[in-house]
Coordinates of C-alpha atoms and ligand atoms in Angstrom, one line a residue:
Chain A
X443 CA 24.0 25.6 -14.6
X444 CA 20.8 26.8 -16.1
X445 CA 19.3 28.3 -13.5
X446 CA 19.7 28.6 -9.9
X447 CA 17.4 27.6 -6.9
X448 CA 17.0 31.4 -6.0
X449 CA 15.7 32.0 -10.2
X450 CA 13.3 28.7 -9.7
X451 CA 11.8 30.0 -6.5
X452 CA 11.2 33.9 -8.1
X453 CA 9.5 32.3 -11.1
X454 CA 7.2 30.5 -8.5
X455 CA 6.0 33.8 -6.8
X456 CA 5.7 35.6 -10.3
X457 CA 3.4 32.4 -10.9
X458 CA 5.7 32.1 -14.7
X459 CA 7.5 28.9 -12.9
X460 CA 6.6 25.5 -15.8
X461 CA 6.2 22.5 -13.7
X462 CA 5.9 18.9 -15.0
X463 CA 5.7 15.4 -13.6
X464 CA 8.4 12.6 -13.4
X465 CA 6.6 10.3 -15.7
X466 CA 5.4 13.3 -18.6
X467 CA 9.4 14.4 -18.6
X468 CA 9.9 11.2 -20.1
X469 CA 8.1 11.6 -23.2
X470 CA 9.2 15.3 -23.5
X471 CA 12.7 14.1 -23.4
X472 CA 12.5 12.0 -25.9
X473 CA 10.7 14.2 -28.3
X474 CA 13.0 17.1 -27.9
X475 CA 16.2 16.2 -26.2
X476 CA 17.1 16.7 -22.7
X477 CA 18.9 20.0 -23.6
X478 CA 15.5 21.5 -24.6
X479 CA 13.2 20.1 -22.2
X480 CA 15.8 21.4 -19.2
X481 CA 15.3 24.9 -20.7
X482 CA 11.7 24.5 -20.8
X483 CA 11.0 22.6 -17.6
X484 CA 12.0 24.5 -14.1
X485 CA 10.7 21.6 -11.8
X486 CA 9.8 18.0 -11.9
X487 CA 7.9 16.4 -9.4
X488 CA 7.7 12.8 -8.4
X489 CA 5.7 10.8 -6.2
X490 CA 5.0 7.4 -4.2
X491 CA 2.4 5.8 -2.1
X492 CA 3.4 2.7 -0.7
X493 CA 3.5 1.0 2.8
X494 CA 6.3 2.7 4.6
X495 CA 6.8 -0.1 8.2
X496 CA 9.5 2.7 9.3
X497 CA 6.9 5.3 10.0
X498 CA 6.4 6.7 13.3
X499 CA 4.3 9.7 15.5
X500 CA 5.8 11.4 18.5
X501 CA 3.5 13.4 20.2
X502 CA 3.1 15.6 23.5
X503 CA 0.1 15.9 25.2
X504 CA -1.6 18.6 27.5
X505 CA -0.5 18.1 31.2
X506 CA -3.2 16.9 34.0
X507 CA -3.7 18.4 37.1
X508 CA -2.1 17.2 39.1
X509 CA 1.4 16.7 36.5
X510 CA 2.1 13.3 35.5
X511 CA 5.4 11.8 33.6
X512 CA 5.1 9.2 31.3
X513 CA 9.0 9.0 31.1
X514 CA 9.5 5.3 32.9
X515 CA 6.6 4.1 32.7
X516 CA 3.4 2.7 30.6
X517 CA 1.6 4.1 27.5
X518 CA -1.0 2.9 25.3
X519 CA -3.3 5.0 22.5
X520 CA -6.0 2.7 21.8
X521 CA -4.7 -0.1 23.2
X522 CA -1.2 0.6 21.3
X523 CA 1.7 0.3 23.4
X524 CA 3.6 3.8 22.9
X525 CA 7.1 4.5 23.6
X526 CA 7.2 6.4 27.0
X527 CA 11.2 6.5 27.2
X528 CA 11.4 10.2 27.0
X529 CA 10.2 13.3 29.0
X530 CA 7.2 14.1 30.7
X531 CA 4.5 14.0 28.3
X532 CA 6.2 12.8 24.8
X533 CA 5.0 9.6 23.5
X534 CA 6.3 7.8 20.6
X535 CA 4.0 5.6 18.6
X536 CA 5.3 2.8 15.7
X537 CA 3.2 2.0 13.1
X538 CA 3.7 -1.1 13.3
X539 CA 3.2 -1.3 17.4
X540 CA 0.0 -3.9 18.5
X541 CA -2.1 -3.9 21.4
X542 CA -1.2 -6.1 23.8
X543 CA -3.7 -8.3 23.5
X544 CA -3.5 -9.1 19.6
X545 CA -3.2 -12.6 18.7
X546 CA -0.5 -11.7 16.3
X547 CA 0.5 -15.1 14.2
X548 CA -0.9 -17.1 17.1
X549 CA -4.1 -17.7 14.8
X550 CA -1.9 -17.8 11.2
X551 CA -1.8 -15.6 9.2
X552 CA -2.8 -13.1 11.4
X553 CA -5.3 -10.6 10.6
X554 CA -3.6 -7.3 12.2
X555 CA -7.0 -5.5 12.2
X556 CA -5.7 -2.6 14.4
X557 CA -2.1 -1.1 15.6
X558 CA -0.2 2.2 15.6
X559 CA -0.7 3.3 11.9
X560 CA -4.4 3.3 12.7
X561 CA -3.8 5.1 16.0
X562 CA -1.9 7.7 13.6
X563 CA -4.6 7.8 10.9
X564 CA -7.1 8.1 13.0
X565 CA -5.7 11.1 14.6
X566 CA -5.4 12.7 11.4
X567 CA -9.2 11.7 10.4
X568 CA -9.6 13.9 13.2
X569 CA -10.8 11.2 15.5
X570 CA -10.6 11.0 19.1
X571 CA -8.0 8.3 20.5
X572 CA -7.7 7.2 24.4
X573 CA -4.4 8.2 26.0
X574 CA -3.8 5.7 29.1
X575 CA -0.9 6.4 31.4
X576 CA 0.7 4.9 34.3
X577 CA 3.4 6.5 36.0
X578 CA 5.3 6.2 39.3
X579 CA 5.1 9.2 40.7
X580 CA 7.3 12.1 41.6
X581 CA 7.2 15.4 43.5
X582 CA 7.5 17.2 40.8
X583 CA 4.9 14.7 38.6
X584 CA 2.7 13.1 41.4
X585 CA -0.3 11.5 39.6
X586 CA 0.2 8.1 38.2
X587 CA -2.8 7.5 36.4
X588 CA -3.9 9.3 33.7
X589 CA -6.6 8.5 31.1
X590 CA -8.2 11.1 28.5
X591 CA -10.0 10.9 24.5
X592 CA -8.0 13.0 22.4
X593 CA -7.7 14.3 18.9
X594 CA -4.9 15.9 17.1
X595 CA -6.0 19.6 18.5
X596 CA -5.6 18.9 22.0
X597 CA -2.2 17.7 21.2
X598 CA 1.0 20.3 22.0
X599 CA 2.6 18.9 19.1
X600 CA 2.3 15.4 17.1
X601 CA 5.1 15.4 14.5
X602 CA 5.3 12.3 11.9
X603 CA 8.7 11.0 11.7
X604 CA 10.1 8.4 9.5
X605 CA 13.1 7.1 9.6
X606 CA 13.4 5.0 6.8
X607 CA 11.7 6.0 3.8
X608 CA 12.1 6.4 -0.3
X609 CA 13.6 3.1 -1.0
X610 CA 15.6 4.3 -4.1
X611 CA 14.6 0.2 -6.1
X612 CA 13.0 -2.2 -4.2
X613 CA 12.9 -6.3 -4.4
X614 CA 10.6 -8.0 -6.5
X615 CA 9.4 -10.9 -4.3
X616 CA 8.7 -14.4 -5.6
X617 CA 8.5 -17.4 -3.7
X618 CA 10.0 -20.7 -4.5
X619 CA 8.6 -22.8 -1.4
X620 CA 6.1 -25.1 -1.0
X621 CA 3.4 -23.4 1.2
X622 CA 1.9 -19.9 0.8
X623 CA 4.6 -17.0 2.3
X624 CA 3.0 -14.0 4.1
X625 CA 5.4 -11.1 3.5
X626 CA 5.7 -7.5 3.8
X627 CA 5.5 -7.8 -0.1
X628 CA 2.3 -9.3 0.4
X629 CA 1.1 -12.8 -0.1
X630 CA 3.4 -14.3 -2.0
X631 CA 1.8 -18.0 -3.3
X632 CA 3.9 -21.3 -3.5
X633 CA 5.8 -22.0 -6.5
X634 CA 6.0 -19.0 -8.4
X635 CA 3.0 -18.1 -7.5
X636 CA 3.0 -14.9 -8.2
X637 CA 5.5 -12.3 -8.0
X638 CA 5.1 -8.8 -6.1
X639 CA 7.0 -5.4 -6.5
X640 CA 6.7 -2.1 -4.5
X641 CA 7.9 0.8 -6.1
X642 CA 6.5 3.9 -8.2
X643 CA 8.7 3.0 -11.2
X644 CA 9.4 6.3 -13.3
X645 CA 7.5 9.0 -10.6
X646 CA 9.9 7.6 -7.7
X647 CA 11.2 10.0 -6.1
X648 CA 15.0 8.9 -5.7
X649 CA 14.7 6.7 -9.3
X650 CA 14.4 10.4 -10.7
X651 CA 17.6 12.2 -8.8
X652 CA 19.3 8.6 -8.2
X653 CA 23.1 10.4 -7.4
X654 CA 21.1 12.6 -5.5
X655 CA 22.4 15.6 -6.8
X656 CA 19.6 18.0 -5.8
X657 CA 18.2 16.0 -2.6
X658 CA 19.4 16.2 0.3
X659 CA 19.1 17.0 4.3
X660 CA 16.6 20.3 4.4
X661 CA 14.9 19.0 0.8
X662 CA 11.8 20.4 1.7
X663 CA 9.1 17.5 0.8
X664 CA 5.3 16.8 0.0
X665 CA 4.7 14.2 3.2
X666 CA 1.0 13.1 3.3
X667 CA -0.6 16.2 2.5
X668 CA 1.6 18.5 4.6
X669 CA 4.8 19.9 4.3
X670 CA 7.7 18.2 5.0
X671 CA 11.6 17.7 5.3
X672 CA 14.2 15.2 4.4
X673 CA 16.2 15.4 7.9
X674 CA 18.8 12.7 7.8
X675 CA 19.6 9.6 5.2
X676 CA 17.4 7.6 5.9
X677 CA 18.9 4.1 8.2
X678 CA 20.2 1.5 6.0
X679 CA 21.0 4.2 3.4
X680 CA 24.2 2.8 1.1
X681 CA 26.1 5.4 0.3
X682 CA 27.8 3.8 -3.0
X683 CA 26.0 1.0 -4.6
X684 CA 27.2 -0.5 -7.8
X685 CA 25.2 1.3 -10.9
X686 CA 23.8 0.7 -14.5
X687 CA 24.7 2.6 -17.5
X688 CA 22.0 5.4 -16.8
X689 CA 23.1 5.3 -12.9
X690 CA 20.5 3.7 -11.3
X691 CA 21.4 1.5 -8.4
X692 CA 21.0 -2.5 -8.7
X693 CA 20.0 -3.2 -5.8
X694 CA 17.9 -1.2 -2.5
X695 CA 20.6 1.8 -2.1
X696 CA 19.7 5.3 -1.1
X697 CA 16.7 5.5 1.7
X698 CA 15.8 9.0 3.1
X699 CA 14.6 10.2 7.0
X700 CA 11.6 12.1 7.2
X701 CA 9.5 14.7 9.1
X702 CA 6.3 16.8 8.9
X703 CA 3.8 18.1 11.1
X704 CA 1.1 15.9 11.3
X705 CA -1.7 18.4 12.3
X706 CA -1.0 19.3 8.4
X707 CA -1.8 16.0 6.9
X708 CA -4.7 14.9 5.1
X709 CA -6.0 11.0 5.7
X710 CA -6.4 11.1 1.5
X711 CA -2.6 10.7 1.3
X712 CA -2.5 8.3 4.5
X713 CA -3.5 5.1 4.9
X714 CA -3.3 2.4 7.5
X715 CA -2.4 -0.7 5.6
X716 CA -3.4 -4.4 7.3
X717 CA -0.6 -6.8 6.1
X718 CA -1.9 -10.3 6.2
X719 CA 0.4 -12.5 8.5
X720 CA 3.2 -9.8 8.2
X721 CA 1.9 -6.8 10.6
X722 CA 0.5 -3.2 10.8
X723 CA 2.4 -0.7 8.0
X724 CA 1.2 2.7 7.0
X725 CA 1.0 3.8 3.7
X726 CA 3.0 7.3 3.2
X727 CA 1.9 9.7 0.3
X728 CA 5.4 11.3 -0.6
X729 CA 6.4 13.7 -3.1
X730 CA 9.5 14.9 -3.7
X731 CA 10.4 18.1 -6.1
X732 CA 13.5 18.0 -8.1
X733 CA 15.0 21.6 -9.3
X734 CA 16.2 21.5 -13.1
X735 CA 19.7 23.3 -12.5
X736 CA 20.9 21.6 -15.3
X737 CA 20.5 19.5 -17.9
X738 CA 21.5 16.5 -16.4
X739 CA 19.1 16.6 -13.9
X740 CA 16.7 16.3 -16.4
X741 CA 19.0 13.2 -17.9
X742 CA 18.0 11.5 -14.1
X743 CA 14.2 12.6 -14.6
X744 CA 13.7 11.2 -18.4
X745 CA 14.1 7.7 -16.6
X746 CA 10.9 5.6 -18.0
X747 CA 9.6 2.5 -16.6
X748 CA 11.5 0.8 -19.3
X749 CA 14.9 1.8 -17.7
X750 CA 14.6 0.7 -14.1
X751 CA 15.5 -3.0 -13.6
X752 CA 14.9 -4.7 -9.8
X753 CA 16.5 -7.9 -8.9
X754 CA 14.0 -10.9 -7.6
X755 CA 14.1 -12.5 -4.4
X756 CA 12.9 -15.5 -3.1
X757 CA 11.1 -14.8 -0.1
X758 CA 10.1 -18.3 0.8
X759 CA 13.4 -19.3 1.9
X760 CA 16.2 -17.2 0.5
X761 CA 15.5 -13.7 2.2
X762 CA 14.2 -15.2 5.5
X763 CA 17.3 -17.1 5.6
X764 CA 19.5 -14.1 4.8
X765 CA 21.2 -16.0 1.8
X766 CA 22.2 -13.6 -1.3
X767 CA 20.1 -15.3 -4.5
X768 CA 19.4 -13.3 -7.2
X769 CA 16.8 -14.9 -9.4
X770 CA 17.6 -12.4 -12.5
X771 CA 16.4 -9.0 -13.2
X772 CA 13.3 -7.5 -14.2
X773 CA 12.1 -4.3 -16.0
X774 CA 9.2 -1.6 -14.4
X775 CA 7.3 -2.4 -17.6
X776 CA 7.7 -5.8 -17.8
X777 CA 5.8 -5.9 -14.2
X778 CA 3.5 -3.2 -15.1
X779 CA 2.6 -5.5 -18.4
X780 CA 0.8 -7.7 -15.6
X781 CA 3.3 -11.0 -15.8
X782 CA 6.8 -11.7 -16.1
X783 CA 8.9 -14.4 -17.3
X784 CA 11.1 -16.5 -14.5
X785 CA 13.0 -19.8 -15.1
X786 CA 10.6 -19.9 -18.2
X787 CA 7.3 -19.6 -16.4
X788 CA 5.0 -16.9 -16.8
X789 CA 3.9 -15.2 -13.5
X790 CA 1.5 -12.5 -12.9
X791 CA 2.6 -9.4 -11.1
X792 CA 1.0 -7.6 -8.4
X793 CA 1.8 -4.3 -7.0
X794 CA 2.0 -2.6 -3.0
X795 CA 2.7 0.6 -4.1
X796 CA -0.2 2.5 -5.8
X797 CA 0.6 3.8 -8.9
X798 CA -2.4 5.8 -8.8
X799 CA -1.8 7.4 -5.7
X800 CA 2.0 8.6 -7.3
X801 CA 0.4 10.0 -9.7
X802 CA -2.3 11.9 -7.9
X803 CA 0.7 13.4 -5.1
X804 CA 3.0 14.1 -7.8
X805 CA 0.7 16.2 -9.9
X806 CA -0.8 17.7 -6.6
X807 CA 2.9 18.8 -5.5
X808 CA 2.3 20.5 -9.1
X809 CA -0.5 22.4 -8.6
X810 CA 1.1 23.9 -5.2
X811 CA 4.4 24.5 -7.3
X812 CA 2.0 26.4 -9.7
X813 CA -0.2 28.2 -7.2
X814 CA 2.7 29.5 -5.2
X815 CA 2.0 27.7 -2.4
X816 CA 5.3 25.3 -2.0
X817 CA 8.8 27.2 -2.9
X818 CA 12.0 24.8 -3.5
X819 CA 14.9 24.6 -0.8
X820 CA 18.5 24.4 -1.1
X821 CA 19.7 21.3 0.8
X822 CA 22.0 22.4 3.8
X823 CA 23.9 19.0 3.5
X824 CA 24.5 16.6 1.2
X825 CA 23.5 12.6 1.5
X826 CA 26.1 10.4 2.1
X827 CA 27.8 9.4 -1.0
X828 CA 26.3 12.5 -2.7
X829 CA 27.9 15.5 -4.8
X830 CA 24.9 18.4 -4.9
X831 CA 24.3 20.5 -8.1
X832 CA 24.1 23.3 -6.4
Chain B
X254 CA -22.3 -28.3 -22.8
X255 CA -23.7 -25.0 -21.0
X256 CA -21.8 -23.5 -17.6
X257 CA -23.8 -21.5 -14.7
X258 CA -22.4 -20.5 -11.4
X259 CA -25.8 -20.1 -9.1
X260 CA -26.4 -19.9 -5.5
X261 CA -29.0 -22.4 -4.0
X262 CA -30.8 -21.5 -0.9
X263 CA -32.0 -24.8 0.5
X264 CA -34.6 -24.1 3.7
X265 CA -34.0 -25.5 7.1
X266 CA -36.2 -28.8 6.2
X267 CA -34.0 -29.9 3.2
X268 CA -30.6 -29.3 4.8
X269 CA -29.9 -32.8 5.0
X270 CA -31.4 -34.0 1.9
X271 CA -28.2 -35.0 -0.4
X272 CA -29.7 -32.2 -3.2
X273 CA -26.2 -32.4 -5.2
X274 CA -26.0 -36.1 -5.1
X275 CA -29.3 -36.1 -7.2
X276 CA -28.3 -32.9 -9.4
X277 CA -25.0 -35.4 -10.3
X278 CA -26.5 -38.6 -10.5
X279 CA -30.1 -37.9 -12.0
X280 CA -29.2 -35.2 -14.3
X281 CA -26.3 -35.9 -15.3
X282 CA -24.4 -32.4 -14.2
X283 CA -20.8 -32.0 -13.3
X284 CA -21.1 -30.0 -9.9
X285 CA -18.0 -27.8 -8.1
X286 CA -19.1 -26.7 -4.6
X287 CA -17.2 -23.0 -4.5
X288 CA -18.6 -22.2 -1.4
X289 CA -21.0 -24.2 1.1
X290 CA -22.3 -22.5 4.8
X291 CA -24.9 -24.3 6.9
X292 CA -26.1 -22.4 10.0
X293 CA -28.4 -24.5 12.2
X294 CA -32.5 -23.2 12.2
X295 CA -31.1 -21.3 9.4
X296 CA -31.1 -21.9 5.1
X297 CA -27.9 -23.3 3.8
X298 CA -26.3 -22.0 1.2
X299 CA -24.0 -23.3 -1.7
X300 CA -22.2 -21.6 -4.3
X301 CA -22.0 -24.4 -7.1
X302 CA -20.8 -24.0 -10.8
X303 CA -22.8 -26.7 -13.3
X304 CA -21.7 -28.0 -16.5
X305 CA -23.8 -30.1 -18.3
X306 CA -26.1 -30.2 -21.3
X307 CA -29.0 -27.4 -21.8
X308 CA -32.0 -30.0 -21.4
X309 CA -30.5 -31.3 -18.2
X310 CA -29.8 -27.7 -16.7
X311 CA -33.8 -26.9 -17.4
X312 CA -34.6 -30.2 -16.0
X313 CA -32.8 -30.1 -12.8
X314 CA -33.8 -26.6 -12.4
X315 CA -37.7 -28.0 -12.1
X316 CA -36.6 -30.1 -9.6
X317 CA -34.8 -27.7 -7.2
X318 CA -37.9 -25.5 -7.8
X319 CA -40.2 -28.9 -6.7
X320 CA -38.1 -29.4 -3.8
X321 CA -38.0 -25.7 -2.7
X322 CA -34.7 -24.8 -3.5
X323 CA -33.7 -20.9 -4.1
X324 CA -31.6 -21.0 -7.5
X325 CA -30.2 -17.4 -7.8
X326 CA -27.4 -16.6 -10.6
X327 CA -24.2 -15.3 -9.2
X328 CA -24.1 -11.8 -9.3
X329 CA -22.0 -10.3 -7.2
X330 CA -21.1 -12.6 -3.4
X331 CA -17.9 -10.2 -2.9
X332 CA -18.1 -6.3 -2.5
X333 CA -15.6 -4.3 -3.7
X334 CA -15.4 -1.1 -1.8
X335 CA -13.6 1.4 -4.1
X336 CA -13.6 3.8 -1.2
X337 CA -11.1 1.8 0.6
X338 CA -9.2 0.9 -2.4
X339 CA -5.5 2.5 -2.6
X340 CA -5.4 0.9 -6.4
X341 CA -1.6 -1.4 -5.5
X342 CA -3.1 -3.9 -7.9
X343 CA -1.7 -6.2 -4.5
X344 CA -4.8 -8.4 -5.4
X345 CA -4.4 -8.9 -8.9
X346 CA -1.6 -11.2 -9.0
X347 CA -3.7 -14.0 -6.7
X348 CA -6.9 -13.6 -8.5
X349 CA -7.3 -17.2 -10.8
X350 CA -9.7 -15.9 -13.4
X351 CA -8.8 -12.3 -13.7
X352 CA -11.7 -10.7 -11.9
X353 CA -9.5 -8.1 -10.6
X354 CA -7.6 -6.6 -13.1
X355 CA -5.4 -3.2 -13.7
X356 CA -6.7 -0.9 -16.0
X357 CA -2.9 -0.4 -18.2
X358 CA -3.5 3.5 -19.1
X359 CA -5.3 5.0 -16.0
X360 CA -3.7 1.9 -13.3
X361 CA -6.8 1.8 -11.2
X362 CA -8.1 -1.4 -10.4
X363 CA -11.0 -3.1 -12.4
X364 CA -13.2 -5.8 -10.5
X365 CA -15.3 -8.0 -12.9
X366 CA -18.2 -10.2 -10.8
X367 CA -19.1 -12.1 -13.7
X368 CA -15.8 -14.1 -13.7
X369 CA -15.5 -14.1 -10.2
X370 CA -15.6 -18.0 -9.0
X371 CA -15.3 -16.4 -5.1
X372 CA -12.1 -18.4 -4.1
X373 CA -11.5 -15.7 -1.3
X374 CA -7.9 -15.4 -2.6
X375 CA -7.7 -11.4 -2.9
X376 CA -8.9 -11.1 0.4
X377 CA -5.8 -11.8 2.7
X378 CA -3.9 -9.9 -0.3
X379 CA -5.9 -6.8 0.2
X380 CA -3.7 -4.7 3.3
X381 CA -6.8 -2.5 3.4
X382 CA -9.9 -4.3 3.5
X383 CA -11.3 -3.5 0.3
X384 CA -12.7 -6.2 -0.7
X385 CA -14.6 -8.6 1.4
X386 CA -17.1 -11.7 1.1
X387 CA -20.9 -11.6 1.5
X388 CA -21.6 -15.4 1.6
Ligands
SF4_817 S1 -12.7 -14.1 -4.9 FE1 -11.1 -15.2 -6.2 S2 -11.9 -15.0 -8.2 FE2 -13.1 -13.6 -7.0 S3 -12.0 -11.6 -7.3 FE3 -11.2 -12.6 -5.4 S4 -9.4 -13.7 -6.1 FE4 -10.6 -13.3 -8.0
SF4_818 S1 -5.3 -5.0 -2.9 FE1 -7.0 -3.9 -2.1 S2 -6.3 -1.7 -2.2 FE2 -5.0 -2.9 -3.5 S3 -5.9 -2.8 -5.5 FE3 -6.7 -4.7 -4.6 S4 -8.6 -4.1 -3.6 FE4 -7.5 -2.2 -4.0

């Protein structure tokens, strides 16, 4: 071990702490070794911004007079049906949750102008929202209609919870059908249109520690301005996936759960994303800091866009239909170059997640790093499959 | 040959003259309606692109101007709103002409108007409403 957690976290406070991001380890790596650049480097941050459907809000709003309980009965933000399966006065809102009254695919490809990720953003735009509840009434809880406007300060607590998030490699989606495919990869045009990745290549988060040897449950996080925690592997999380040479999965593998307060975001590093015949998602800034205990962490952070390869799927027919079909494998930079080669045609490349965005959170994780303001955590548990550094 | 992409503005009173008809068959120009929207009491609009020879063009310009016909060059019928604009490069892969582009050093999105032909394509692509159409 170089240095310890404890060592990284005292060189933040004495402000001597030398941060750098995921993508500019990759060129110090190669100019000086790995050995060097983990003696010079103490922390490495990464980042992603991407559409993140697994993304919820729970809140708890002030109580009326008289009490009502939501618990069992009907909530809507907006419009938004919420989840009102718990207590008194929590509410859980999806991101992906529609009014009632949305025509959905009924007039295709549905537009999805408005849902819960816009209920969310809004609240942290510091708009008001309208909180409508109907309730069946108890002695304890008598009303059973409640409506009030809202923002995040009248709020108890609103909390952002995700419980899928990270995707350590994604998909790149093509589609081989005949008609146009509206996906959660986007618009994916009829044969081989065009072909569509989401992922932040070299400043991923879990691309840069991908045996997650310093991430893990109580990582404390950058979530959309605030700070957050990784509180759980995220659901669908695979444990051992089959590797490459420089350990990086081959296919969608480790997936982390998150949390942060939501009165501490900032609507720059949220967004509320309108997916075209597919749904409501929000867009999740994330940034997660990796500790340089040793030099192999800084192995897992030289990886350059060069390195990562994703599998293609057909998303016309193949993934809806749940058959396996592997179309070959692609390179980071080869979609970054703007096309790639499949079956010997050349097909443009788009993007979901913004690698301007990445950049933006993983150098602003930085600058908290470097002004003191964010100190580095020790997970308490290791992810499934994972052996911690520490 | 010369190519232009104009709009033409026709006024209520020449909507159902058959303008394009004449542009084809008198002067001799290859038309592509891009875009056509007639309201009623209202001007219709068409975006065409022309290909033909210079003397032609000039000619058939004098007699949209005869007839009353707007003819506006096409400068910018959709609005990128950079504002709203996350930079996924989502819309770059459906553009045809490579109006929308990615810058490959800073990965921000570059809209270019002038090869813009206003196919509408990015729009559905776009999950955040960046870009939209004035027409
Ligand atoms: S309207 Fe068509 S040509 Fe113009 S920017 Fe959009 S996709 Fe490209
Ligand atoms: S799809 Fe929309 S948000 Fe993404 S780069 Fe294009 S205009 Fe910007």
């Amino acid at each position: 071990m170089i240095r310890t957690i404890e060592e990284i976290n005292a060189r933040i406070k004495s402000g001597k702490v030398v941060v750098a991001t995921a993508e500019e380890v990759v060129g110090l790596v190669r100019e000086k070794g790995a050995a060097q650049a983990a003696k010079e480097v103490d922390v490495v941050t990464t980042g992603t911004f991407g559409p993140m459907c697994s993304s919820a809000a729970y809140i708890n709003f002030r109580q009326s007079t008289p009490k009502i309980k939501c618990g069992g009965g009907r909530v809507t933000i907006d419009g938004v049906r919420g989840y009102a399966g718990f207590a008194a006065a929590d509410v859980l809102i999806g991101c992906s949750a529609l009014p009632d009254d949305d025509p959905r695919n009924a007039v295709y490809p549905g537009l999805f102008q408005f849902g819960g990720a816009h209920v969310i953003q809004k609240l942290v735009e510091g708009k008001k929202v309208k909180l409508e509840v109907r309730a069946y009434g108890t002695d304890c809880y008598p009303r059973r209609e409640y409506t009030v406007e809202l923002g995040l300060e009248d709020l108890n607590d609103a909390v952002l919870f995700d419980p899928r998030n990270a995707y350590q490699l994604y998909n790149v989606a093509v589609n081989l059908g005949e008609k146009t495919a509206y996906t959660y990869m986007g618009v994916l045009k009829p044969r081989l249109g065009n072909a569509n990745f989401s992922t932040a290549g070299a400043l991923s988060p879990l691309l840069n520690d991908p045996k997650l040897r310093t991430i893990g449950i109580g990582t404390r996080i950058f979530l959309a301005g605030a700070e957050g925690y990784v509180v759980w592997p995220g659901t669908q999380h695979v444990a051992k996936p089959q590797r490459d040479a420089k350990d990086l999965p081959l296919s969608p593998s480790a997936t982390l759960a998150l949390m942060g307060d939501l009165k501490q975001m900032d609507a720059r590093y949220m967004r509320a994303a309108s997916v075209t015949g597919y749904g409501v998602s929000l867009s999740v800034g994330l940034g997660v800091p990796i500790p340089v205990l040793d030099e192999q962490v800084m192995v897992h952070c030289a990886v350059a866009d060069e390195d990562i390869t994703y599998p293609i799927i057909d998303y016309g027919e193949a993934y809806p239909m749940g058959r396996s079909g592997n179309l070959g494998r692609v390179s980071m930079a080869e979609l970054m170059s703007g096309h790639i080669e499949i079956d010997g045609k050349t097909v443009p490349t788009g993007c979901t997640t913004s690698r301007v965005y990445s950049r933006r959170i993983a150098d602003e994780l930085r600058q908290r790093i470097l002004r003191g303001e964010f100190l580095l955590t020790r997970p308490v548990a290791a992810l499934p499959g994972a052996e911690l550094a520490y | 040959m010369a190519k232009k992409k104009v709009i033409l503005s026709f006024p209520p009173r020449l909507i159902q003259e058959p303008v394009t008809n004449v542009l084809i068959r008198q002067f001799d120009l290859q038309i592509t309606i891009l875009r056509a929207q007639v309201r009623p009491r209202e001007r219709g609009r068409m975006v065409v692109e022309m290909i033909g020879e210079k003397q032609n063009f000039d000619a058939a310009f004098k007699y949209l101007d005869e007839k009353g016909v707007q003819v506006d060059p096409v400068v910018q019928e959709m609005r990128y709103m950079p504002e709203k604009c996350v930079h996924c490069t989502a819309c770059v892969a459906v553009c045809p002409t490579h109006a929308l582009s990615v810058d490959p050093q800073t990965r921000e999105l570059c809209f270019e108007p002038s090869k813009c032909i206003i196919c509408e394509s990015c729009i559905p692509a776009c999950s955040y409403q960046a870009i939209e159409s004035q027409f």
